[in-house]
XYZ file of C-alpha atoms in Angstrom:
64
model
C 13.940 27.328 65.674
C 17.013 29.847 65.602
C 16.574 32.821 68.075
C 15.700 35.419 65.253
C 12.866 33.650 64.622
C 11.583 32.984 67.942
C 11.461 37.100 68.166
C 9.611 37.381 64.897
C 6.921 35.192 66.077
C 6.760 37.276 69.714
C 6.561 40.463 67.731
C 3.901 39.392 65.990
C 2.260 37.842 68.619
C 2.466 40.760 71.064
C 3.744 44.153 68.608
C 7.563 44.856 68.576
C 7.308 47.436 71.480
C 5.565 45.463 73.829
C 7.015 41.994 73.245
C 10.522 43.059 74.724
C 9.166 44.392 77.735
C 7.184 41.012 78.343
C 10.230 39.083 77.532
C 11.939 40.845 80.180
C 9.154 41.364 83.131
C 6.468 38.185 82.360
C 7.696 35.294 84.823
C 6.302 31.842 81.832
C 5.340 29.190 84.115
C 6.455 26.699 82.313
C 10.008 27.802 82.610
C 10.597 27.171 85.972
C 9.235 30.912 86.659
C 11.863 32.019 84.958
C 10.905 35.100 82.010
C 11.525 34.487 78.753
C 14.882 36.502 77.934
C 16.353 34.785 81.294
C 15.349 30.882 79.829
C 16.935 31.802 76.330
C 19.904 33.545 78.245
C 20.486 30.321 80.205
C 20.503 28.614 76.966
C 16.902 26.932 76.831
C 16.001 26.138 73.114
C 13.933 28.884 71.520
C 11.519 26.238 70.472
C 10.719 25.262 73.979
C 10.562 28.599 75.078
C 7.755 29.752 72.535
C 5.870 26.562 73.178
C 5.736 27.759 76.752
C 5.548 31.474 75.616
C 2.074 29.573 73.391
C 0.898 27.724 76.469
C 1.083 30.952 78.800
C -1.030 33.133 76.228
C -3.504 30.653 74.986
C -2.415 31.136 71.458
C -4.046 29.647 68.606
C -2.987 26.426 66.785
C -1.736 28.515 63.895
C 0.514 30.340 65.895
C 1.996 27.062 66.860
């Protein structure tokens, strides 16, 4: 998963407004309690970073 599309799927997900600001203030548990933009900034793969982002807000299956 390249970057661009990790955002697409967090706009959707969340709206374009909001899903910045979580990105930047939501600690993801299973990132270490790290937020999101501070996992991909320390280079964790966008993939593992939305399955967390999926785990933290109980998304459905097809947003997988």
């Amino acid at each position: 998963m390249r970057h661009t599309e990790f955002w697409a799927r967090l706009d959707h997900v969340l709206g374009r407004a909001y899903s910045r600001t979580w990105a930047e203030l939501t600690i993801v548990r299973d990132l270490d309690g790290r937020t999101t933009r501070e996992a991909l900034d320390a280079g964790v793969p966008p993939k593992q970073v939305w399955a967390a982002v999926w785990r933290q807000l109980e998304l459905p299956d097809t947003e997988k």
